[in-house]
Steps between C-alpha positions, in 0.01 A plus 500: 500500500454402886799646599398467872784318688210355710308330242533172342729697187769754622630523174525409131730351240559579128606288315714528155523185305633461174320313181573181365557675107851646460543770223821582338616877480696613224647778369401631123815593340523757247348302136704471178363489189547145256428433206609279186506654137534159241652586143369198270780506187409277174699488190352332190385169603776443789369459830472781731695640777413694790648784649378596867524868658425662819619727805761194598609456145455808270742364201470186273690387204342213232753209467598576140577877619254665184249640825581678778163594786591766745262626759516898549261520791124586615278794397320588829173343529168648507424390857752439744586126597362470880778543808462292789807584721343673752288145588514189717352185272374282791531126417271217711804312591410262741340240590565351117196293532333872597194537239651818445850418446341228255318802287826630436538818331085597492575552945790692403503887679664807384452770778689845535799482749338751778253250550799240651724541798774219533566608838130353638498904752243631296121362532275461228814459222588164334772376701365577850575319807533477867631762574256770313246302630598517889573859490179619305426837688125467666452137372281447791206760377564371136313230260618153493788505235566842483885457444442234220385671206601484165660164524506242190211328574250837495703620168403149367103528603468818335618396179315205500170677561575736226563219278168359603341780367713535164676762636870547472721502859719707648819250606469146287762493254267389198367888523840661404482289162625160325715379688703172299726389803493595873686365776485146489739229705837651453425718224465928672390639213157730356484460125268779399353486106470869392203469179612861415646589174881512539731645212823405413744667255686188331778562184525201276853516263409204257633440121217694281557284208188317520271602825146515535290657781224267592188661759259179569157611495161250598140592503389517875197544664405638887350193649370667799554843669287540879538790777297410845393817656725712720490763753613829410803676660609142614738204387291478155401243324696248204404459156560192395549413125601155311600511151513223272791460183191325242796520262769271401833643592620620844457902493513770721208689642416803640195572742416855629230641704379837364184786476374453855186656559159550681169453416445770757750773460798530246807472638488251748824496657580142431856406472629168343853298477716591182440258218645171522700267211530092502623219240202282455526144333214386225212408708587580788370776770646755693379715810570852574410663827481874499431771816227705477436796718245755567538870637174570537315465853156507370356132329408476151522253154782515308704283228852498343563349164771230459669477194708225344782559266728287300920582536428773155226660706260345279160507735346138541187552739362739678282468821329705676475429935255642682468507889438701813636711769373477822518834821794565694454300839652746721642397854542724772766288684582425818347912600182407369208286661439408801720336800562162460417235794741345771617820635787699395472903471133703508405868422259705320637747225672803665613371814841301585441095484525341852505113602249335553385509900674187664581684790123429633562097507801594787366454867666765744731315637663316225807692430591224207190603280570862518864463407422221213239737345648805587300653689685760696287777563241256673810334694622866644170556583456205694860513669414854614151463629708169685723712658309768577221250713820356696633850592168578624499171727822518621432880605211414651688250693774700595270768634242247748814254578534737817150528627463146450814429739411725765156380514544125489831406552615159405119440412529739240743375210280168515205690412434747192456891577100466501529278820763704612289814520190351615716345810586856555141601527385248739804616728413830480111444608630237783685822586202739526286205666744471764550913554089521537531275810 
């Protein structure tokens, strides 16, 4: 910056303006669990009636009073159901004809709550305004847009580069799972589908004198089971896997990812999703997504066998996935590297960091430059070397004030002290010219 108050620019202006996209912060509460349990009663040839049960409704009664459904509870299941309380799910709010507001729940954020500050004093935070912004300490010797990091819109880039590369992000919500519902018009709620086996214990009291226990079960085949390649140590990669019910009743299924191993080493250290169950109709398909991580930093080829089950554990197919693991991509971080460009803080390893040099830019005299950049051992300096040159004149002053007088009289305070003295001079040769005679 010219900070010279001289020049054509004595100063600057920055400037904090607000985009035109609005996002909605909420708070995730803590989740509940729902679910529905149907009961399907026949007798003879009478039609059927159902009997529904669940967390809001754990007892049922048929209308003739022979069955009675009560739900018991949940076994605990063999992964936990995901917790997002301590988020903020960021919604593109407005403008509604926004292109992101229009994409609905795919823009959708979920971000840790450190990384917001409602208040708008802390920079680079979701949330941040004026006042973070006008107080930033040394924003003069930083980059442009130091105090507005982290906001919405570079959460949303991110993502959508990793997505561009078939990777999986960090903050959209489609990465935490299947979603069914989000928050849509006046509807605040996240709908999370969990594909993990959950176990219920259920008592039936029925009449025994003529019950049957009926387990459907339908050939099925895997239709198609693929793994892209992932980097180890990282997010992982999904298996995807669609079975198809070639049978002729509805039946359930049961799909499970097993024997992991490497065409390298045994043992590779891959880790998959818990097997998964789902009701499939006659001729119809059915996709299961499954996790798959490695814990091994070193590439290699390895495969994992998928394995598809009917509900008496009957197996169906069999397939085998292959697929690779790529090396770690390691990051050293914001202490790693080299400076980046536009000032801000320099130093080699070892020493203390110091600001850049603005203090060179600051003429002498211009007391505003030194203060705005903070430059106060080069504005002592200066002051003192001032003061110092004016003591020395005014001494100087002080001291020949006298002679000057004496020698010139009313001549002398219109003259400086070199005329002064050399009018002495000539007076004092008139004097010897005149003694000679």
């Amino acid at each position: 910056l010219d900070c010279s108050v001289f020049g054509p620019t004595s100063g600057s202006a920055h400037c904090l303006r607000f985009d035109t996209l609005w996002y909605g912060i909420l708070e995730v509460g803590t989740g509940r669990t729902a679910f529905e349990i149907g009961i399907d009663i026949r007798t003879g040839g009478a039609p059927g009636e159902a009997l529904v049960l669940g967390p809001a409704q754990p007892l049922a009664v048929s209308a003739d009073g022979h069955v009675s459904a009560q739900l018991l509870g949940d076994f605990a299941p063999f992964e936990a159901v995901p917790s997002f309380a301590s988020k903020f799910l960021l919604v593109p709010w407005q403008p509604a004809t926004h292109d992101r507001v229009l994409g609905g729940q795919r823009n959708y954020l979920l971000m840790d709550r450190a990384q917001a500050d409602l208040t708008g004093l802390q920079c680079n935070r979701v949330g941040v305004s004026y006042t973070a912004f006008r107080y930033e300490a040394d924003r003069c010797i930083k980059r442009v847009g130091s105090c507005l990091g982290g906001q919405p819109e570079d959460l949303h880039i991110a993502d959508e580069a990793l997505r561009a590369q078939g990777l999986p992000g960090t903050y959209q919500l489609e990465n935490y799972g299947n979603f069914t519902s989000a928050v849509t018009g006046a509807d605040k709620v996240l709908r999370l589908q969990v594909p993990a086996v959950q176990l219920s214990v259920v008592t039936l009291s029925v009449a025994a004198d003529d019950l049957r226990f009926v387990v459907n079960v339908s050939p099925g085949v895997i239709a198609k089971a693929a793994l892209a390649d992932f980097e180890n140590l990282a997010q992982g990669g999904v298996l995807q896997v669609q079975a198809t019910n070639v049978g002729d009743v509805t039946a359930d299924y049961v799909v499970g990812v097993t024997n992991c191993t490497s065409d390298v080493l045994v043992g590779t250290g891959i880790i998959t999703d818990a097997a998964q169950t789902r009701s499939i109709a006659p001729a119809e398909d059915a996709w299961f997504y499954f996790s798959v991580y490695s814990t091994s930093a070193d590439p290699r080829t390895s495969a994992c066998t998928v394995r598809l089950q009917d509900a008496t554990g009957a197996v169906l197919d069999v397939r085998r996935v292959p697929f690779n693991t790529t090396a770690t991509q390691t990051d050293t971080g914001a202490q790693g590297g080299t400076g980046g460009q536009g000032g801000g803080l320099t130093g080699t390893p070892g020493t203390v960091a110091v600001p850049a040099d603005q203090c060179s830019t600051c003429s002498i005299p211009n007391v505003a430059c030194h203060i705005t950049n903070g430059c106060w051992t080069r504005l002592v300096t200066a002051l003192v070397l001032l003061a110092a040159i004016l003591a020395v004149a005014a001494l100087a002053a002080w001291c020949l004030l006298p002679y000057c007088a004496k020698a010139a009289g009313r001549a002398c305070a219109r003259c400086c002290c070199a005329v002064c003295c050399c009018g002495r001079h000539r007076k004092r040769r008139s004097r010897r010219h005149a003694y000679g005679h």
